[in-house]
């Protein structure tokens, strides 16, 4: 039952608040002490004090250079209590300017702090750290001011002092450095001594110090090769950091610590500091994560372990194969799918979980209605990683009971993370020719995939979906015709105009696959919706992969004699300009080889070859590439010449005479001395056409 404050209570409250502004330090101290007891344990009182603007006065006292440290300690205690209230309370403190004041005072205490923690200054320092920890735990504070080296070094210096200070510093760093941390911030932490401090904290006997230190280490190493390589060589007490982490994964350690240590080692591996065959990765980290995926574990463990395991195995076929054979992992993930209905409780009762378990996600587990979605996302991510490279594993995954139906349903889920996980899984499975021809056709996966592509505004989701579409558009895929009927040509041509290079690449790649051995109507539709202007823009793209796929698209469009002649008749001028643009540009040999192969295709047309023969500049370029010291370019140029002079085709004699007069025949004779068998065969075939 709520207690209604009496008139005397209100008057008393006003009295000690009024005394806060007294110039008498004794009265001010008494007022702060009364304020401390008023706000401790009372959320309502915290809010009331903040609303009255008392925080401004407290910060004035904190910053006053002539006031006693005992008074400042009391003020810091009050501020810490206020910061422990609701998130909006902490946010109000940040808005009032609390953080700069705390950092200034902490910096002023540097060098005077007592290692014993018993002095007045030591107590004040400890309370400042506690207050910073409370603010950062709420997540409403930015990283330390501009990651100032001096302030960061000062904070790290305090991390070597008593366990109470260590705990605060570890938590401040862990919460201020959540993934994703920028490379600059990661490096600043190392430069300020963060790597050495974390190594020290990992050896602390206090779990409350070790755990945030693990989270800080994870954030420092995430996707940063340089910092990870430094961290992997750090040691404390004669033990290297990776070995310390391996020890923290022991089964007698708290589960949260095991998971945090496994995550840290996962990030070290993914950043290149530890190889996939390192025993600490393949025998310790992987095994620990698989173990924590078991059905008898709590929901937060299973979800975080699954997500981390997916990240660990995503790139390494060695780890994928090992994981697939470990502790029936594929079947274990199927249990995740079975536990995704809200009506099905987890095997063991799960209490309210920590708000943040791993810096990978910072997911919340206090709402059971979200568990099924989190379990589903984790399972799909694991399946996506396991099936990424090995066909045998793919077939084992695809045979998982109910998986394909779950994927198709998840593509239409309201949750973007679940959609993304489903598309990633579909992408891995789409690398199987057998699956493309059978399972994907049976479940009509193209339909929800096209819906995702056309309706989603999530760039990452569209990128993975369009990458999956590339595989579904391969020549042997039964889904290809259905996708064409869904307006894929117009959509993909529009995607090539997007600013994101990954989307442009996937779009051109998909069009290239679509054009391979396609009907003439499909090819003309691509040219119509893409337009020659856009082709020129793609050929001028700074991303060489986009350039290569665009040339591949042109090569596929210009195949089959009848198609070559028809396309060159309508777009010949622009296509020849595009090829000349590449041949004259500063491009690598692989790019120019593709351009020469397109010319060879054009030369195969009955009428189209006239576009080359009538352009003496192009013919001279072909002759130059015949003698350039690059075998692949020589082969491509010679093959083009061979197609131009093929003696069974109409007008061959005239073309041969013209090229003989230009000196092509002599160049071919000179090339007969080549030691490359591939080039020799092409040259021999071309010379036979002259005879």
XYZ file of C-alpha atoms in Angstrom:
691
model
C 0.000 0.000 0.000
C 1.445 3.388 -1.034
C 2.374 5.722 1.790
C 1.116 9.303 1.297
C 3.771 11.837 2.359
C 2.637 14.086 5.235
C 3.027 17.876 5.449
C 5.937 17.418 7.893
C 7.714 15.007 5.476
C 7.471 17.512 2.636
C 8.701 20.347 4.855
C 11.606 18.221 6.070
C 12.501 17.348 2.483
C 12.503 21.013 1.499
C 14.662 21.818 4.492
C 17.560 19.493 3.668
C 17.357 20.353 -0.026
C 17.599 24.031 0.911
C 20.653 23.213 3.037
C 22.363 21.707 -0.026
C 22.897 25.274 -1.200
C 24.390 26.392 2.122
C 27.927 27.786 2.192
C 28.406 25.972 5.498
C 30.146 22.735 4.516
C 28.901 20.973 7.670
C 25.247 21.770 6.891
C 25.819 20.817 3.276
C 27.315 17.468 4.341
C 24.302 16.772 6.590
C 21.931 17.619 3.748
C 23.737 15.305 1.335
C 23.674 12.501 3.934
C 19.915 12.910 4.413
C 19.465 12.991 0.672
C 21.453 9.764 0.385
C 19.168 7.912 2.799
C 16.101 9.357 1.061
C 16.964 8.105 -2.431
C 18.444 4.708 -1.564
C 15.848 2.056 -2.399
C 13.188 4.539 -3.541
C 12.588 4.851 -7.274
C 9.934 7.503 -6.668
C 12.279 9.630 -4.571
C 15.040 9.339 -7.183
C 12.687 10.653 -9.852
C 11.487 13.451 -7.587
C 15.010 14.617 -6.765
C 15.997 14.641 -10.455
C 12.845 16.563 -11.398
C 13.616 19.228 -8.776
C 16.924 19.977 -10.499
C 19.041 18.940 -7.529
C 21.527 17.166 -9.817
C 22.953 20.492 -11.005
C 23.822 21.444 -7.408
C 25.340 18.009 -6.741
C 27.603 18.401 -9.776
C 28.673 21.848 -8.552
C 29.746 20.325 -5.231
C 31.518 17.498 -7.025
C 33.546 19.915 -9.130
C 34.312 22.434 -6.367
C 38.108 22.355 -5.844
C 38.021 23.596 -2.240
C 35.444 21.191 -0.749
C 36.359 18.211 1.416
C 36.733 14.795 -0.262
C 34.362 13.243 2.320
C 31.583 15.548 1.150
C 32.356 14.721 -2.468
C 32.263 11.015 -1.638
C 28.765 11.431 -0.184
C 27.695 13.322 -3.315
C 29.115 10.574 -5.544
C 27.188 8.029 -3.458
C 23.941 9.931 -4.049
C 24.633 10.204 -7.781
C 25.412 6.492 -7.929
C 22.097 5.716 -6.241
C 20.241 7.936 -8.702
C 22.049 6.225 -11.606
C 20.904 2.833 -10.339
C 17.279 3.832 -10.806
C 15.316 3.577 -14.036
C 16.983 4.045 -17.443
C 15.291 7.424 -17.749
C 16.918 8.474 -14.480
C 20.367 7.541 -15.788
C 19.645 9.290 -19.060
C 18.614 12.463 -17.201
C 21.917 12.390 -15.330
C 23.833 12.073 -18.596
C 21.885 14.980 -20.064
C 22.702 17.057 -16.979
C 26.426 16.618 -17.644
C 27.286 13.894 -15.130
C 29.777 12.006 -17.309
C 32.251 14.871 -17.936
C 32.203 15.668 -14.213
C 32.918 12.045 -13.261
C 35.751 11.734 -15.765
C 37.312 14.999 -14.583
C 37.199 13.909 -10.952
C 38.544 10.455 -11.747
C 41.433 11.984 -13.666
C 42.142 14.294 -10.717
C 42.310 11.255 -8.421
C 44.895 9.504 -10.607
C 48.244 9.278 -8.909
C 46.787 9.887 -5.465
C 44.677 6.748 -5.181
C 45.746 4.387 -2.455
C 46.327 0.803 -3.417
C 44.845 -0.240 -0.101
C 41.621 1.611 -0.856
C 41.447 2.769 2.793
C 42.160 6.479 2.326
C 39.525 9.146 1.775
C 40.728 9.565 -1.798
C 40.524 5.801 -2.330
C 36.905 5.726 -1.169
C 36.084 8.703 -3.372
C 37.715 7.060 -6.394
C 35.801 3.859 -5.766
C 32.476 5.720 -5.637
C 33.279 7.614 -8.850
C 33.946 4.290 -10.563
C 30.727 2.828 -9.144
C 28.780 5.761 -10.526
C 30.355 5.404 -13.971
C 29.583 1.683 -13.912
C 25.929 2.336 -13.057
C 25.579 4.802 -15.932
C 27.235 2.569 -18.517
C 25.214 -0.463 -17.463
C 22.047 1.320 -18.562
C 23.474 1.711 -22.061
C 22.488 5.365 -22.296
C 26.044 6.695 -22.226
C 28.386 7.139 -25.192
C 31.951 5.740 -25.067
C 34.428 7.657 -22.890
C 34.752 11.238 -24.223
C 36.231 10.907 -27.714
C 38.079 7.924 -26.247
C 40.563 10.440 -24.904
C 43.891 8.654 -24.367
C 44.578 10.361 -21.038
C 41.164 9.572 -19.550
C 41.210 6.039 -20.889
C 44.693 5.482 -19.457
C 43.504 6.872 -16.137
C 40.549 4.490 -16.070
C 42.741 1.521 -16.947
C 45.225 2.514 -14.225
C 42.448 2.184 -11.647
C 41.708 -1.314 -12.959
C 44.833 -2.680 -11.278
C 43.691 -1.680 -7.798
C 41.406 -3.479 -5.306
C 38.825 -6.012 -6.630
C 36.001 -3.516 -6.039
C 37.701 -1.050 -8.401
C 38.579 -3.810 -10.847
C 34.961 -4.880 -11.023
C 33.850 -1.337 -11.807
C 36.513 -0.737 -14.458
C 35.835 -4.097 -16.080
C 32.106 -3.330 -16.284
C 32.670 0.209 -17.587
C 34.904 -1.075 -20.368
C 32.610 -4.016 -21.149
C 29.495 -1.852 -21.448
C 31.246 1.044 -23.202
C 32.844 -1.269 -25.755
C 29.931 -3.301 -26.963
C 30.124 -4.900 -30.414
C 30.314 -3.377 -32.921
C 33.182 -1.219 -31.708
C 35.036 0.800 -34.340
C 38.576 -0.192 -35.292
C 39.772 3.174 -33.976
C 38.174 2.599 -30.574
C 39.607 -0.911 -30.393
C 43.095 0.371 -31.151
C 42.745 3.199 -28.633
C 41.907 0.668 -25.932
C 45.063 -1.290 -26.742
C 47.211 1.861 -26.904
C 45.939 2.954 -23.487
C 46.946 -0.382 -21.933
C 43.603 -2.157 -22.208
C 45.103 -5.400 -23.531
C 47.433 -5.788 -20.535
C 44.647 -4.933 -18.099
C 42.261 -7.487 -19.612
C 44.955 -10.177 -19.411
C 45.414 -9.295 -15.740
C 41.665 -9.360 -15.051
C 41.274 -12.793 -16.624
C 43.463 -14.107 -13.789
C 41.353 -12.455 -11.093
C 39.830 -14.822 -8.508
C 36.626 -12.751 -8.669
C 34.066 -13.891 -11.226
C 32.483 -10.429 -11.300
C 35.808 -9.118 -12.640
C 36.552 -11.942 -15.074
C 33.198 -11.926 -16.845
C 33.092 -8.250 -17.902
C 36.789 -8.541 -18.784
C 35.834 -11.346 -21.189
C 33.126 -9.192 -22.752
C 35.581 -6.314 -23.132
C 38.133 -8.636 -24.756
C 35.473 -9.866 -27.177
C 34.574 -6.321 -28.206
C 38.239 -5.385 -28.633
C 38.955 -8.342 -30.939
C 35.771 -8.298 -33.029
C 36.680 -8.190 -36.715
C 40.055 -6.544 -35.984
C 43.091 -8.503 -37.161
C 45.699 -6.176 -35.665
C 44.187 -5.979 -32.193
C 43.448 -9.722 -32.180
C 47.037 -10.585 -33.087
C 48.260 -8.346 -30.245
C 45.766 -9.849 -27.807
C 46.744 -13.403 -28.759
C 50.371 -12.715 -27.787
C 49.599 -11.050 -24.452
C 50.205 -13.044 -21.299
C 49.829 -12.752 -17.543
C 51.364 -14.918 -14.863
C 53.287 -16.857 -17.499
C 50.136 -17.833 -19.434
C 49.123 -16.511 -22.855
C 45.636 -15.017 -23.201
C 44.334 -17.841 -25.471
C 45.425 -20.375 -22.843
C 43.742 -18.350 -20.104
C 40.559 -18.304 -22.159
C 40.720 -22.047 -22.715
C 40.956 -22.527 -18.952
C 37.857 -20.375 -18.408
C 35.845 -22.781 -20.583
C 36.324 -25.610 -18.068
C 33.086 -27.296 -17.029
C 33.501 -26.259 -13.385
C 33.304 -22.603 -14.402
C 29.986 -20.690 -14.408
C 28.096 -21.293 -17.639
C 28.063 -17.627 -18.541
C 31.834 -17.536 -18.189
C 32.285 -20.627 -20.356
C 30.192 -19.039 -23.074
C 31.955 -15.666 -22.841
C 35.387 -17.340 -23.074
C 34.250 -19.404 -26.078
C 32.968 -16.229 -27.732
C 36.293 -14.456 -27.151
C 38.232 -17.347 -28.710
C 35.745 -17.419 -31.593
C 36.442 -13.753 -32.312
C 40.201 -14.308 -32.101
C 39.850 -17.091 -34.667
C 37.614 -15.116 -37.016
C 40.061 -12.203 -36.887
C 42.878 -14.524 -37.960
C 44.799 -14.680 -34.672
C 44.124 -18.411 -34.189
C 43.813 -20.996 -36.961
C 40.904 -23.405 -37.382
C 43.106 -26.376 -36.526
C 44.412 -24.797 -33.308
C 43.515 -27.244 -30.511
C 42.010 -24.379 -28.497
C 39.561 -23.760 -31.339
C 38.704 -27.191 -32.703
C 38.942 -29.203 -29.476
C 38.026 -26.627 -26.844
C 35.925 -23.793 -28.265
C 33.882 -25.807 -30.748
C 33.265 -28.620 -28.267
C 32.231 -26.164 -25.548
C 29.729 -24.426 -27.825
C 28.226 -27.687 -29.101
C 27.891 -28.884 -25.508
C 26.014 -25.731 -24.555
C 23.510 -26.298 -27.379
C 22.093 -29.400 -25.695
C 18.415 -29.539 -24.900
C 18.951 -29.719 -21.142
C 20.540 -26.233 -21.107
C 18.694 -23.017 -20.438
C 17.274 -21.008 -23.317
C 19.787 -18.149 -23.171
C 22.675 -20.662 -23.263
C 21.292 -22.510 -26.266
C 20.576 -19.347 -28.228
C 23.910 -17.641 -27.537
C 25.909 -20.845 -28.026
C 24.110 -21.524 -31.315
C 24.750 -18.038 -32.663
C 28.403 -18.120 -31.629
C 28.855 -21.620 -33.085
C 27.385 -20.430 -36.393
C 29.854 -17.537 -36.455
C 32.783 -19.808 -35.529
C 32.109 -22.331 -38.314
C 30.872 -19.922 -40.994
C 34.095 -19.755 -43.053
C 36.001 -22.970 -42.247
C 35.048 -26.232 -43.961
C 37.294 -28.042 -41.472
C 35.284 -26.694 -38.523
C 32.017 -27.323 -40.376
C 32.859 -30.982 -40.889
C 34.048 -31.400 -37.310
C 30.947 -29.712 -35.885
C 28.608 -31.811 -38.028
C 30.144 -34.950 -36.540
C 30.149 -33.689 -32.955
C 27.509 -34.772 -30.454
C 24.704 -35.177 -33.044
C 24.699 -31.420 -33.669
C 22.378 -31.564 -36.704
C 19.796 -33.442 -34.623
C 20.347 -31.037 -31.726
C 19.479 -28.109 -33.970
C 16.295 -29.934 -34.961
C 15.344 -29.802 -31.283
C 15.648 -26.022 -31.532
C 13.017 -26.109 -34.272
C 10.736 -28.300 -32.185
C 11.037 -25.891 -29.275
C 9.971 -22.885 -31.344
C 6.244 -23.056 -30.594
C 5.203 -20.818 -27.661
C 3.003 -23.608 -26.284
C 6.015 -25.870 -25.836
C 7.988 -24.980 -22.692
C 11.738 -25.609 -22.532
C 12.761 -28.946 -20.983
C 13.829 -27.243 -17.741
C 12.264 -24.170 -16.117
C 14.254 -21.074 -17.025
C 14.403 -18.144 -14.612
C 14.736 -14.541 -15.740
C 17.985 -14.339 -17.683
C 20.661 -11.644 -17.767
C 19.768 -8.745 -20.051
C 23.050 -9.166 -21.895
C 24.834 -12.484 -22.140
C 27.141 -12.010 -25.080
C 28.463 -8.927 -26.886
C 27.439 -10.652 -30.129
C 23.789 -9.844 -29.593
C 22.820 -8.250 -26.264
C 19.553 -10.168 -26.580
C 17.022 -10.121 -23.763
C 15.604 -13.318 -22.323
C 13.188 -12.068 -19.684
C 10.184 -12.463 -22.013
C 9.383 -16.164 -22.717
C 7.251 -15.223 -25.739
C 10.439 -14.251 -27.607
C 12.240 -17.543 -26.951
C 10.810 -19.480 -29.912
C 11.907 -16.774 -32.344
C 15.410 -16.622 -30.831
C 15.744 -20.416 -30.956
C 14.603 -20.525 -34.579
C 17.048 -17.814 -35.633
C 19.971 -19.568 -33.942
C 19.146 -22.965 -35.471
C 18.855 -21.565 -38.995
C 22.194 -19.767 -38.603
C 23.907 -22.991 -37.513
C 22.403 -24.933 -40.408
C 23.508 -22.173 -42.798
C 27.102 -22.389 -41.581
C 27.250 -26.193 -41.529
C 25.873 -26.506 -45.075
C 27.979 -23.736 -46.603
C 30.582 -25.899 -48.365
C 30.269 -29.662 -47.940
C 27.677 -31.481 -50.114
C 27.385 -34.460 -47.754
C 26.566 -32.144 -44.850
C 24.056 -30.290 -47.048
C 22.207 -33.505 -47.760
C 22.142 -34.394 -44.060
C 20.821 -30.932 -43.227
C 18.213 -30.934 -45.993
C 16.835 -34.219 -44.690
C 16.182 -32.692 -41.264
C 12.537 -33.269 -40.447
C 10.455 -30.189 -41.229
C 13.430 -27.935 -42.027
C 12.405 -26.872 -45.541
C 8.865 -26.064 -44.423
C 10.302 -24.045 -41.548
C 12.609 -22.120 -43.898
C 9.791 -21.302 -46.317
C 7.572 -20.145 -43.445
C 10.396 -18.111 -41.913
C 10.939 -16.225 -45.170
C 7.584 -14.585 -44.488
C 8.236 -14.003 -40.773
C 7.610 -10.604 -39.246
C 11.060 -10.658 -37.658
C 13.890 -9.431 -39.956
C 16.560 -11.447 -38.040
C 14.574 -14.656 -38.583
C 14.048 -13.785 -42.249
C 17.761 -13.135 -42.668
C 18.702 -16.420 -40.976
C 16.239 -18.293 -43.220
C 17.655 -16.703 -46.376
C 21.220 -17.487 -45.275
C 20.231 -21.108 -44.748
C 18.538 -21.173 -48.146
C 21.660 -19.665 -49.714
C 23.898 -22.421 -48.331
C 21.491 -25.147 -49.447
C 21.156 -23.573 -52.916
C 24.778 -24.475 -53.642
C 23.654 -28.079 -54.183
C 22.691 -29.027 -57.745
C 20.587 -31.918 -56.447
C 18.695 -29.653 -54.034
C 18.041 -27.044 -56.733
C 16.529 -29.706 -58.977
C 14.416 -31.451 -56.337
C 13.716 -30.025 -52.888
C 13.625 -26.362 -53.899
C 11.232 -27.145 -56.713
C 8.991 -29.224 -54.416
C 8.719 -26.390 -51.886
C 8.562 -23.563 -54.470
C 11.102 -21.526 -52.503
C 11.348 -19.014 -55.353
C 7.950 -17.608 -54.469
C 8.638 -16.306 -50.912
C 12.196 -15.397 -51.958
C 10.939 -13.082 -54.699
C 8.464 -11.574 -52.221
C 11.326 -10.788 -49.829
C 13.345 -9.196 -52.625
C 10.509 -7.004 -53.817
C 9.159 -5.900 -50.435
C 12.092 -5.727 -48.017
C 13.869 -2.448 -47.266
C 16.565 -4.271 -45.271
C 19.707 -3.963 -47.404
C 21.468 -6.955 -45.851
C 18.392 -9.135 -46.346
C 18.106 -8.078 -49.999
C 21.840 -8.731 -50.512
C 21.675 -12.329 -49.237
C 18.368 -12.952 -51.024
C 19.733 -11.715 -54.347
C 22.827 -13.872 -53.847
C 20.553 -16.886 -53.340
C 18.598 -15.913 -56.437
C 21.820 -16.172 -58.469
C 21.902 -19.903 -57.754
C 18.200 -20.384 -58.474
C 18.750 -18.828 -61.908
C 21.392 -21.335 -62.974
C 20.583 -23.076 -66.270
C 19.726 -26.449 -64.694
C 17.439 -24.991 -61.993
C 13.708 -25.703 -62.573
C 12.933 -22.506 -60.626
C 14.414 -20.328 -63.394
C 11.266 -20.106 -65.515
C 9.057 -19.383 -62.506
C 11.360 -16.576 -61.421
C 11.297 -15.073 -64.916
C 7.495 -15.098 -64.796
C 7.668 -13.108 -61.535
C 9.250 -10.103 -63.283
C 12.791 -10.905 -62.207
C 14.410 -9.244 -65.233
C 13.008 -5.803 -64.522
C 13.664 -6.138 -60.787
C 17.296 -7.224 -61.216
C 17.994 -4.517 -63.790
C 16.698 -2.003 -61.253
C 18.932 -3.537 -58.598
C 22.021 -2.800 -60.715
C 21.330 0.903 -60.133
C 21.464 0.652 -56.338
C 24.370 2.422 -54.558
C 25.385 -0.669 -52.558
C 28.139 -2.493 -54.534
C 27.085 -5.889 -53.139
C 23.583 -5.461 -54.533
C 24.909 -4.374 -57.929
C 27.231 -7.371 -58.037
C 24.488 -9.858 -57.156
C 22.110 -8.295 -59.664
C 24.581 -8.497 -62.557
C 25.602 -12.000 -61.503
C 21.952 -13.117 -61.507
C 21.396 -11.548 -64.951
C 24.512 -13.312 -66.223
C 23.152 -16.671 -65.028
C 19.746 -15.827 -66.451
C 21.249 -15.062 -69.885
C 23.194 -18.329 -70.101
C 21.707 -20.411 -72.961
C 18.508 -18.354 -72.633
C 15.861 -17.810 -75.253
C 16.174 -14.766 -77.470
C 13.179 -13.083 -75.831
C 14.854 -13.259 -72.425
C 18.069 -11.763 -73.738
C 16.242 -8.929 -75.464
C 14.246 -8.285 -72.286
C 17.498 -7.938 -70.333
C 18.926 -5.494 -72.881
C 15.672 -3.528 -72.942
C 15.342 -3.127 -69.156
C 19.065 -2.697 -68.500
C 19.801 -0.266 -71.328
C 23.155 0.410 -72.935
C 23.760 3.455 -70.732
C 23.597 1.298 -67.612
C 25.865 -1.302 -69.220
C 28.468 1.447 -69.754
C 28.071 2.535 -66.108
C 28.589 -1.041 -64.917
C 31.654 -1.405 -67.141
C 33.038 1.736 -65.491
C 32.355 0.460 -61.958
C 35.296 0.687 -59.555
C 34.506 -2.819 -58.280
C 36.375 -5.221 -60.569
C 33.994 -8.055 -59.659
C 31.044 -6.057 -61.008
C 33.026 -5.307 -64.154
C 33.855 -9.003 -64.664
C 30.246 -10.121 -64.185
C 29.020 -7.438 -66.597
C 31.429 -8.746 -69.223
C 30.195 -12.253 -68.414
C 26.644 -11.046 -68.972
C 27.573 -9.620 -72.397
C 29.346 -12.862 -73.266
C 26.235 -14.900 -72.417
C 23.966 -12.510 -74.303
C 26.192 -12.846 -77.373
C 25.991 -16.605 -77.775
C 24.270 -18.713 -80.480
C 24.769 -17.446 -84.032
C 21.196 -16.276 -84.585
C 21.117 -14.400 -81.261
C 24.510 -12.822 -81.899
C 23.417 -11.477 -85.273
C 20.089 -10.160 -83.993
C 21.575 -8.457 -80.925
C 24.458 -6.935 -82.888
C 22.021 -5.663 -85.472
C 20.126 -3.687 -82.814
C 22.930 -2.877 -80.319
C 26.144 -3.519 -82.254
C 27.493 0.029 -82.168
C 27.135 0.372 -78.395
C 28.531 -3.113 -77.721
C 31.630 -2.469 -79.852
C 32.179 0.844 -78.032
C 31.962 -0.966 -74.697
C 34.533 -3.578 -75.754
C 36.930 -0.932 -77.050
C 36.484 0.941 -73.753
C 37.729 -2.127 -71.879
C 40.567 -2.977 -74.274
C 41.918 0.569 -74.115
C 41.457 0.962 -70.374
C 43.844 0.300 -67.495
C 42.494 -3.115 -66.598
C 44.006 -6.390 -65.446
C 44.593 -9.265 -67.876
C 41.533 -11.196 -66.640
C 39.232 -8.299 -67.539
C 40.746 -7.847 -70.994
C 40.551 -11.587 -71.604
C 36.778 -11.424 -71.063
C 36.500 -8.549 -73.548
C 38.445 -10.559 -76.140
C 36.187 -13.563 -75.555
C 33.167 -11.342 -76.280
C 34.831 -10.333 -79.557
C 35.363 -14.026 -80.324
C 31.641 -14.621 -79.799
C 30.764 -11.717 -82.089
C 33.158 -13.146 -84.672
C 31.155 -16.372 -84.584
C 28.041 -14.627 -85.934
C 27.295 -14.836 -89.635
C 26.549 -11.119 -90.021
C 27.913 -9.790 -86.722
C 31.545 -10.510 -87.650
C 31.233 -7.610 -90.071
C 31.286 -5.243 -87.065
C 34.846 -6.405 -86.375
C 36.056 -6.675 -89.959
C 34.890 -3.149 -90.752
C 36.747 -1.716 -87.757
C 40.455 -1.670 -88.556
C 41.264 -0.266 -85.115
C 39.763 -3.365 -83.452
C 41.641 -5.658 -85.840
C 44.940 -3.966 -84.951
C 44.113 -4.391 -81.269
C 43.588 -8.105 -81.875
C 46.987 -8.303 -83.548
C 48.605 -6.520 -80.602
C 47.054 -8.961 -78.148
C 48.314 -11.885 -80.249
C 51.900 -10.906 -79.464
C 51.466 -9.544 -75.943
C 53.439 -11.618 -73.402
C 50.340 -13.119 -71.775
C 49.231 -16.569 -72.931
C 45.564 -16.164 -71.952
C 45.246 -12.941 -73.918
C 47.061 -14.502 -76.887
C 44.704 -17.490 -76.868
C 41.594 -15.286 -76.715
C 42.811 -13.004 -79.543
C 43.822 -15.987 -81.722
C 40.463 -17.660 -81.140
C 38.720 -14.490 -82.329
C 40.854 -14.439 -85.503
C 40.047 -18.101 -86.084
C 36.302 -17.397 -85.925
C 36.671 -14.491 -88.368
C 38.405 -16.598 -91.030
C 36.545 -19.905 -90.608
C 36.766 -21.184 -94.175
C 33.379 -22.910 -94.502
C 31.478 -19.665 -93.901
C 30.384 -17.227 -96.571
C 32.894 -14.467 -97.316
C 35.751 -16.319 -95.597
C 38.158 -15.814 -98.532
C 37.751 -12.039 -98.527
C 38.264 -11.875 -94.750
C 41.331 -14.096 -94.980
C 42.859 -11.923 -97.693
C 42.315 -8.757 -95.695
C 43.851 -10.209 -92.545
C 46.747 -11.710 -94.557
C 47.486 -8.270 -95.965
C 47.455 -6.808 -92.440
C 50.079 -9.367 -91.361
C 47.906 -11.711 -89.303
C 49.076 -14.824 -91.169
C 52.715 -14.002 -90.422
C 51.917 -13.452 -86.728
C 50.279 -16.872 -86.597
C 53.335 -18.492 -88.157
C 55.581 -16.833 -85.576
C 53.346 -18.122 -82.760
C 53.890 -21.743 -83.861
C 57.085 -21.702 -81.805
C 55.123 -21.342 -78.547
C 55.640 -23.928 -75.845
C 52.108 -23.520 -74.490
C 49.942 -26.369 -75.800
C 46.676 -24.422 -75.509
C 47.987 -21.521 -77.581
C 49.669 -23.881 -80.040
C 46.363 -25.662 -80.753
C 44.526 -22.362 -81.360
C 47.272 -21.097 -83.679
C 47.344 -24.383 -85.598
C 43.554 -24.295 -86.086
C 43.686 -20.703 -87.334
C 46.455 -21.468 -89.827
C 44.453 -24.418 -91.144
C 41.614 -22.013 -92.014
C 44.003 -20.008 -94.217
C 45.006 -23.161 -96.138
